[in-house]
Coordinates of C-alpha atoms and ligand atoms in Angstrom, one line a residue:
M1 CA 11.8 -53.5 -14.3
Q2 CA 14.3 -56.3 -13.4
M3 CA 15.1 -56.5 -9.7
E4 CA 18.7 -55.6 -8.8
Q5 CA 20.9 -58.6 -8.0
L6 CA 23.3 -59.0 -5.1
A7 CA 26.9 -59.0 -6.1
I8 CA 27.3 -62.4 -4.4
H9 CA 24.8 -63.8 -6.9
G10 CA 26.4 -62.2 -9.9
G11 CA 25.0 -58.6 -9.7
K12 CA 27.1 -55.5 -10.2
P13 CA 28.9 -54.6 -6.9
V14 CA 28.2 -51.2 -5.4
R15 CA 31.9 -50.6 -4.9
Q16 CA 33.7 -49.9 -8.2
Q17 CA 37.1 -48.7 -7.0
A18 CA 39.9 -49.8 -4.8
W19 CA 40.0 -48.9 -1.0
P20 CA 42.7 -46.8 0.5
R21 CA 45.9 -49.0 0.7
W22 CA 46.9 -50.4 4.1
P23 CA 49.6 -50.4 5.1
A24 CA 50.8 -47.5 2.9
S25 CA 54.4 -46.6 2.2
S26 CA 55.8 -43.2 1.3
P27 CA 59.1 -41.8 0.0
A28 CA 59.9 -40.5 3.5
L29 CA 59.2 -44.0 5.1
E30 CA 61.4 -45.7 2.4
E31 CA 64.2 -43.2 3.1
E32 CA 64.0 -43.9 6.8
V33 CA 64.3 -47.6 6.2
M34 CA 67.2 -47.1 3.8
Q35 CA 69.0 -45.0 6.5
C36 CA 68.5 -47.8 8.9
L37 CA 69.8 -50.4 6.4
R38 CA 72.9 -48.2 5.7
S39 CA 73.5 -47.6 9.4
Q40 CA 75.0 -51.1 10.0
R41 CA 72.8 -51.4 13.1
W42 CA 69.8 -53.6 12.5
T43 CA 68.9 -54.5 16.1
V44 CA 69.4 -53.0 19.6
S45 CA 71.9 -55.7 20.2
G46 CA 73.9 -54.6 17.1
F47 CA 77.0 -52.5 17.7
Y48 CA 76.6 -48.8 18.5
Q49 CA 77.2 -46.6 15.5
D50 CA 77.6 -43.2 17.2
Q51 CA 74.0 -42.2 17.0
P52 CA 70.8 -43.2 18.9
S53 CA 69.3 -46.4 17.8
Y54 CA 65.9 -46.4 16.0
E55 CA 64.6 -48.3 19.0
E56 CA 65.6 -45.4 21.2
K57 CA 64.1 -42.8 18.8
F58 CA 60.8 -44.6 18.5
A59 CA 60.6 -45.4 22.2
R60 CA 61.1 -41.8 23.1
A61 CA 58.6 -40.6 20.4
F62 CA 55.9 -43.2 21.4
A63 CA 56.4 -42.4 25.2
D64 CA 55.9 -38.7 24.4
F65 CA 53.0 -39.4 22.1
N66 CA 51.3 -41.2 25.0
N67 CA 52.6 -38.8 27.6
A68 CA 54.2 -41.8 29.4
A69 CA 57.5 -41.8 31.1
F70 CA 58.7 -45.0 29.5
C71 CA 58.2 -47.1 26.4
I72 CA 59.8 -50.5 25.7
P73 CA 59.3 -51.7 22.1
T74 CA 58.7 -55.5 21.8
A75 CA 58.6 -58.1 19.0
N76 CA 54.8 -58.0 18.8
G77 CA 51.7 -57.3 20.9
T78 CA 51.7 -60.8 22.4
A79 CA 55.2 -60.2 23.7
A80 CA 54.1 -56.9 25.1
L81 CA 51.4 -58.6 27.1
L82 CA 53.7 -61.4 28.2
C83 CA 56.4 -59.1 29.4
S84 CA 53.8 -56.9 31.2
L85 CA 52.3 -60.0 33.0
Q86 CA 55.8 -61.3 33.9
A87 CA 56.9 -57.9 35.2
L88 CA 53.8 -57.8 37.4
G89 CA 54.9 -61.1 38.9
I90 CA 52.1 -63.2 37.5
G91 CA 52.9 -66.9 38.0
P92 CA 51.6 -70.4 38.7
D93 CA 47.9 -70.6 39.8
D94 CA 47.5 -66.8 39.8
E95 CA 44.2 -65.7 38.2
V96 CA 44.1 -62.9 35.6
I97 CA 40.8 -61.6 34.4
V98 CA 40.5 -61.3 30.6
P99 CA 37.6 -60.4 28.5
G100 CA 35.8 -63.4 26.8
L101 CA 35.7 -61.3 23.6
T102 CA 39.2 -60.5 22.5
W103 CA 42.1 -61.9 20.5
V104 CA 43.4 -65.2 21.9
A105 CA 46.8 -63.7 22.8
C106 CA 45.2 -62.3 26.0
A107 CA 44.4 -65.7 27.4
I108 CA 47.4 -67.5 25.9
T109 CA 50.0 -65.2 27.5
V110 CA 48.4 -65.8 30.9
A111 CA 48.3 -69.5 30.5
S112 CA 51.9 -69.6 29.2
L113 CA 53.0 -68.3 32.6
N114 CA 51.1 -71.2 34.3
A115 CA 48.5 -68.7 35.5
I116 CA 44.7 -69.0 34.8
P117 CA 42.9 -66.7 32.4
V118 CA 39.5 -66.1 34.0
M119 CA 37.2 -65.2 31.1
V120 CA 34.7 -62.5 31.9
D121 CA 31.7 -61.2 29.9
V122 CA 31.5 -57.9 28.0
D123 CA 29.2 -54.9 28.2
Q124 CA 26.7 -54.6 25.4
H125 CA 27.3 -50.9 24.8
T126 CA 31.1 -50.8 24.7
L127 CA 31.8 -54.5 23.8
C128 CA 34.6 -54.2 26.4
L129 CA 34.8 -55.8 29.9
S130 CA 31.7 -55.4 32.0
P131 CA 32.9 -53.9 35.3
Q132 CA 30.1 -55.7 37.2
K133 CA 31.1 -59.0 35.9
V134 CA 34.8 -58.3 36.7
E135 CA 34.0 -57.6 40.3
A136 CA 31.9 -60.8 40.5
A137 CA 34.9 -62.8 39.2
I138 CA 37.5 -61.5 41.7
T139 CA 38.9 -64.1 44.1
E140 CA 41.8 -64.0 46.5
R141 CA 43.9 -65.4 43.6
T142 CA 43.1 -62.6 41.2
K143 CA 46.5 -60.9 40.5
A144 CA 45.7 -58.6 37.5
I145 CA 42.8 -57.4 35.3
M146 CA 43.6 -57.3 31.6
V147 CA 41.4 -54.6 30.1
V148 CA 41.1 -54.6 26.3
H149 CA 40.0 -51.4 24.5
L150 CA 38.3 -53.4 21.8
Y151 CA 36.7 -52.5 18.5
S152 CA 37.3 -48.8 18.5
A153 CA 36.0 -48.1 22.0
V154 CA 37.6 -47.3 25.3
A155 CA 36.6 -49.6 28.2
D156 CA 34.8 -48.3 31.2
M157 CA 38.0 -47.2 33.0
G158 CA 36.2 -45.2 35.7
A159 CA 34.4 -48.3 37.0
L160 CA 37.4 -50.6 36.4
L161 CA 39.9 -48.3 38.1
H162 CA 37.5 -48.2 41.1
I163 CA 37.6 -52.0 41.3
S164 CA 41.4 -52.0 40.8
E165 CA 41.9 -49.7 43.7
K166 CA 39.2 -51.3 45.9
Y167 CA 40.9 -54.8 45.6
N168 CA 44.5 -53.5 45.0
I169 CA 44.7 -55.4 41.7
P170 CA 46.7 -53.8 38.9
I171 CA 45.3 -53.2 35.4
I172 CA 47.1 -54.1 32.2
E173 CA 45.6 -52.1 29.4
D174 CA 45.7 -54.0 26.1
C175 CA 45.7 -51.1 23.6
A176 CA 46.4 -53.3 20.5
Q177 CA 43.4 -51.7 18.9
A178 CA 43.4 -48.2 20.4
H179 CA 46.6 -46.3 19.7
G180 CA 45.9 -42.7 20.5
A181 CA 42.5 -42.9 22.2
T182 CA 42.0 -40.9 25.3
W183 CA 40.0 -41.3 28.5
Q184 CA 39.6 -38.1 30.7
G185 CA 42.3 -36.6 28.5
K186 CA 44.9 -39.4 29.2
R187 CA 46.1 -41.6 26.4
V188 CA 45.0 -45.2 26.8
G189 CA 47.9 -47.3 28.1
T190 CA 48.8 -44.8 30.8
I191 CA 45.6 -45.2 32.9
G192 CA 46.4 -48.6 34.4
A193 CA 49.8 -49.9 35.6
V194 CA 51.0 -50.7 32.0
G195 CA 49.7 -50.4 28.5
A196 CA 50.5 -53.1 25.8
F197 CA 50.3 -52.3 22.1
S198 CA 50.4 -54.4 19.0
M199 CA 51.9 -53.0 15.7
Q200 CA 50.9 -56.0 13.6
Q201 CA 50.0 -55.3 9.9
G202 CA 46.3 -54.6 10.4
K203 CA 46.8 -52.2 13.3
I204 CA 46.5 -48.4 13.0
L205 CA 50.2 -48.0 13.8
T206 CA 52.2 -50.8 12.1
S207 CA 55.6 -52.2 11.2
G208 CA 54.2 -55.6 10.0
E209 CA 55.0 -57.2 13.3
G210 CA 55.7 -55.2 16.4
G211 CA 54.6 -54.1 19.8
A212 CA 55.4 -51.8 22.7
V213 CA 54.7 -51.4 26.4
V214 CA 54.3 -48.0 28.0
T215 CA 54.3 -47.2 31.7
N216 CA 55.0 -44.4 34.2
D217 CA 56.5 -46.8 36.7
Q218 CA 60.3 -46.9 36.6
T219 CA 60.6 -50.3 38.4
L220 CA 58.1 -51.9 36.0
A221 CA 59.8 -50.3 33.0
D222 CA 63.3 -51.7 34.0
K223 CA 61.8 -55.1 34.6
I224 CA 60.1 -55.2 31.2
Y225 CA 63.2 -54.0 29.5
S226 CA 65.2 -56.8 31.1
I227 CA 62.5 -59.5 30.5
R228 CA 62.4 -58.5 26.9
T229 CA 66.1 -58.4 26.3
N230 CA 67.4 -61.8 27.7
A231 CA 68.1 -60.1 31.1
R232 CA 70.1 -57.2 29.7
K233 CA 69.8 -53.5 30.3
K234 CA 71.0 -50.4 28.5
M235 CA 74.4 -49.4 29.8
N236 CA 74.7 -46.0 31.6
G237 CA 76.3 -43.4 29.4
K238 CA 77.4 -43.5 25.8
P239 CA 79.0 -46.6 24.5
S240 CA 82.1 -46.5 22.3
T241 CA 81.5 -46.8 18.6
G242 CA 81.4 -50.4 17.5
Y243 CA 80.6 -51.7 21.0
M244 CA 77.4 -53.2 22.4
E245 CA 75.0 -50.8 24.1
L246 CA 73.5 -53.5 26.2
E247 CA 75.0 -55.1 29.4
D248 CA 74.0 -58.0 31.5
A249 CA 71.3 -57.2 34.1
G250 CA 71.1 -60.8 35.3
D251 CA 67.9 -59.9 37.3
S252 CA 65.3 -62.1 35.6
F253 CA 64.5 -65.2 33.7
A254 CA 64.2 -63.5 30.4
S255 CA 63.6 -64.4 26.8
N256 CA 64.3 -62.3 23.7
Y257 CA 61.4 -60.2 22.4
C258 CA 63.3 -57.3 20.9
L259 CA 62.0 -55.5 17.8
S260 CA 64.4 -55.1 14.9
E261 CA 65.8 -51.6 14.1
I262 CA 64.1 -51.8 10.7
S263 CA 60.7 -52.2 12.3
C264 CA 61.5 -49.3 14.8
A265 CA 62.5 -47.1 11.8
I266 CA 59.1 -47.8 10.2
L267 CA 57.2 -47.1 13.4
F268 CA 59.3 -43.9 14.0
N269 CA 58.1 -42.7 10.6
K270 CA 54.5 -43.9 10.8
L271 CA 53.9 -42.4 14.2
Q272 CA 54.2 -39.0 12.7
S273 CA 50.9 -39.4 10.8
L274 CA 48.9 -41.4 13.4
D275 CA 47.1 -38.4 14.9
Q276 CA 46.1 -37.1 11.5
E277 CA 44.9 -40.5 10.3
N278 CA 43.0 -41.0 13.5
E279 CA 41.2 -37.7 12.8
I280 CA 40.3 -38.7 9.2
R281 CA 38.9 -42.1 10.4
N282 CA 37.0 -40.4 13.2
N283 CA 35.4 -37.8 10.8
N284 CA 34.4 -40.6 8.5
R285 CA 33.1 -42.6 11.4
H286 CA 31.0 -39.6 12.4
L287 CA 29.6 -39.3 8.9
L288 CA 28.8 -43.0 8.8
R289 CA 26.9 -42.8 12.1
Q290 CA 24.9 -39.9 10.7
L291 CA 24.0 -41.7 7.4
L292 CA 23.2 -44.9 9.2
G293 CA 20.8 -43.0 11.4
N294 CA 18.3 -43.4 8.5
V295 CA 18.8 -47.1 8.1
E296 CA 16.6 -49.0 10.5
G297 CA 18.2 -52.2 11.9
V298 CA 21.8 -50.9 11.8
S299 CA 23.5 -49.0 14.6
M300 CA 26.9 -48.2 16.0
T301 CA 28.3 -49.0 19.4
D302 CA 29.4 -46.5 22.1
S303 CA 32.6 -45.8 24.0
A304 CA 32.5 -45.7 27.8
P305 CA 31.7 -42.6 29.9
G306 CA 34.8 -40.5 30.3
T307 CA 36.1 -41.2 26.7
T308 CA 37.6 -38.0 25.4
S309 CA 38.6 -39.4 22.0
V310 CA 38.4 -42.7 20.3
S311 CA 40.6 -44.2 17.7
T312 CA 39.0 -46.4 15.0
Y313 CA 40.4 -49.8 14.3
H314 CA 37.7 -52.5 13.6
L315 CA 34.5 -50.6 13.5
P316 CA 31.5 -52.7 14.7
L317 CA 28.0 -52.3 13.2
R318 CA 25.2 -53.7 15.3
I319 CA 22.6 -55.5 13.2
N320 CA 19.0 -56.1 14.1
R321 CA 18.6 -59.2 11.9
S322 CA 14.8 -58.9 11.8
H323 CA 15.3 -56.0 9.4
F324 CA 17.4 -58.2 7.1
G325 CA 15.0 -61.1 6.6
N326 CA 16.7 -62.9 9.6
I327 CA 19.7 -64.0 7.6
T328 CA 22.7 -64.9 9.7
I329 CA 25.5 -62.3 10.3
K330 CA 27.8 -64.7 8.5
A331 CA 25.6 -64.5 5.4
L332 CA 25.3 -60.7 5.7
C333 CA 29.1 -60.4 6.0
E334 CA 29.5 -62.5 2.8
M335 CA 27.0 -60.3 0.9
L336 CA 28.6 -57.1 2.1
S337 CA 32.1 -58.3 1.3
A338 CA 30.9 -59.0 -2.3
E339 CA 29.3 -55.6 -2.7
L340 CA 32.3 -53.7 -1.2
G341 CA 35.2 -55.8 -2.5
I342 CA 36.8 -56.1 0.9
W343 CA 36.6 -58.6 3.7
I344 CA 33.8 -57.8 6.2
H345 CA 33.7 -60.3 9.1
Q346 CA 32.2 -61.1 12.4
P347 CA 33.8 -60.3 15.8
Y348 CA 36.1 -62.8 17.5
I349 CA 34.6 -66.2 18.4
P350 CA 34.2 -65.9 22.2
L351 CA 37.2 -67.4 24.0
N352 CA 35.1 -70.2 25.7
K353 CA 34.8 -71.8 22.2
H354 CA 37.7 -70.3 20.3
P355 CA 39.5 -73.0 18.3
L356 CA 42.9 -71.4 18.9
Y357 CA 42.5 -71.4 22.6
V358 CA 43.5 -75.1 23.1
T359 CA 44.1 -76.5 26.5
D360 CA 44.9 -80.1 25.6
D361 CA 48.6 -79.1 25.2
P362 CA 50.6 -81.7 27.3
R363 CA 52.2 -78.9 29.3
F364 CA 48.8 -78.1 30.7
A365 CA 47.8 -81.7 31.6
A366 CA 47.9 -81.1 35.4
R367 CA 45.7 -78.0 35.1
R368 CA 43.3 -79.1 32.4
E369 CA 40.1 -78.3 34.4
Q370 CA 41.4 -75.0 35.7
L371 CA 42.1 -73.9 32.1
N372 CA 39.0 -75.4 30.5
P373 CA 37.5 -72.4 28.7
S374 CA 34.1 -74.0 28.4
R375 CA 33.4 -73.7 32.1
Y376 CA 32.8 -70.0 31.5
Q377 CA 29.4 -68.6 30.5
L378 CA 29.7 -65.7 28.1
P379 CA 26.3 -64.9 26.8
G380 CA 27.1 -61.2 26.2
C381 CA 30.1 -62.2 24.1
W382 CA 28.0 -64.5 22.0
E383 CA 25.3 -61.9 21.6
V384 CA 28.0 -59.6 20.2
Y385 CA 29.3 -62.3 17.9
N386 CA 25.9 -63.0 16.5
T387 CA 24.7 -59.4 16.0
H388 CA 27.7 -57.4 14.8
L389 CA 29.9 -57.1 11.8
L390 CA 33.3 -55.3 11.5
L391 CA 34.6 -52.8 9.0
H392 CA 38.4 -52.4 8.8
H393 CA 39.8 -49.0 9.6
S394 CA 41.3 -48.6 6.1
M395 CA 37.8 -48.2 4.8
L396 CA 37.5 -45.0 6.8
L397 CA 40.8 -43.4 5.5
G398 CA 39.2 -42.1 2.3
N399 CA 36.4 -39.7 1.6
E400 CA 32.6 -39.2 1.7
E401 CA 32.2 -41.3 -1.5
D402 CA 33.6 -44.4 0.4
I403 CA 31.2 -43.9 3.2
N404 CA 28.3 -43.6 0.8
D405 CA 29.4 -46.9 -0.8
I406 CA 29.2 -48.6 2.6
V407 CA 25.8 -47.2 3.4
N408 CA 24.4 -47.9 -0.2
S409 CA 25.7 -51.5 0.0
I410 CA 23.9 -52.1 3.3
K411 CA 20.7 -50.5 1.9
K412 CA 20.9 -52.6 -1.3
I413 CA 21.2 -55.9 0.7
K414 CA 18.4 -54.8 3.1
T415 CA 16.0 -54.1 0.2
I416 CA 16.7 -57.4 -1.4
V417 CA 16.7 -59.8 1.6
Q418 CA 14.1 -58.2 3.9
Ligands
PLP501 C1 43.4 -57.1 21.5 C2 44.7 -57.7 21.0 N1 45.5 -58.1 21.9 C3 46.7 -58.6 21.6 C4 47.0 -58.8 20.2 C5 48.3 -59.5 19.9 O1 49.2 -58.7 19.1 P1 50.2 -59.4 18.1 O2 49.4 -60.0 17.0 O3 51.0 -58.2 17.6 O4 51.0 -60.4 18.8 C6 46.2 -58.4 19.3 C7 46.5 -58.5 17.8 O5 45.7 -58.9 17.0 C8 44.9 -57.8 19.6 O6 44.0 -57.4 18.7

């Protein structure tokens, strides 16, 4: 009998059908957008049209979803982080702890405020910040800890809160990848001082581009609103129709990171299905864990103690390469992408070597050594990079057949390469 061939070498791919579409539209979503388009108000700084703005409707709904007192939508997740850092008073020469394994926005936002991103290694179970390494990195200049709930896990908030309280350093939770997850029953984003979300296209709640900050602290919320809105605030009371709902606050050096009304209308609609979609993904994730239990050399990562529910964004699979003929993770990703007809890729390149984290920008000339990312040792991040691959959450939005395809592709590759 002829040996089965890998799809990457011209064999028949395991996956023969399309994956669930992401992002997905619906008649109700299209109607919501049309209502916004007809409303003559396309931004929060557009004129009041005798009804609450979509920004207000989405902000209220997302605050309620998270059980937070306040929510301020932002142009994107990077802006959500930047506004949060600025509201916490982060400035020149302050140090902010960021994980070495995360999207570059975490370090870039810190550097853009003339502060120093201090890159800290991650835990091998959760792939999120290692609390021990965080404590070892604290100096008298540490002004914030940016905790990222990465790759479908919740970070070890028990240990991190303990450190935050011990040294009186606020936590910014980056929840770009964790909308709806809970720790000790609380939604992520409401455990630290502020929670920053991204609603970029790949995220589990999306408007293409978008973001939001949630907090329970009125002072921080007011500051973030102003920092986001060119130092304007919402006027007290109801404006007259056709007049501006914003008025000068004049209390901060502030840029414009507002989110358009059209994006807010999309988010207002998409939020209604988030819990249900999280449940589908988590059920399929559970099934995948069960089925992979029989595949030696492949395992799934854990969330931290105290996690009461996860949300699934990029789902990491840990690979013991010795069971796969010691091929590289990159090669394995390429083989799996060909079998499954969807992009499977490695985790982020750790920030100490990330090509997008450039510090030779002339604005940083005086601080080149302080910002030099290669001065950090991040062996744990590199271990993750070299031993994990990521599945996009849209692959878990379907049914059992989809999960079988994932498992059968892995088994096929393993049989051929081992
Ligand atoms: C962990 C993390 N933080 C921040 C961001 C930045 O979000 P955005 O792309 O919306 O600016 C992302 C988005 O990829 C992210 O994954």
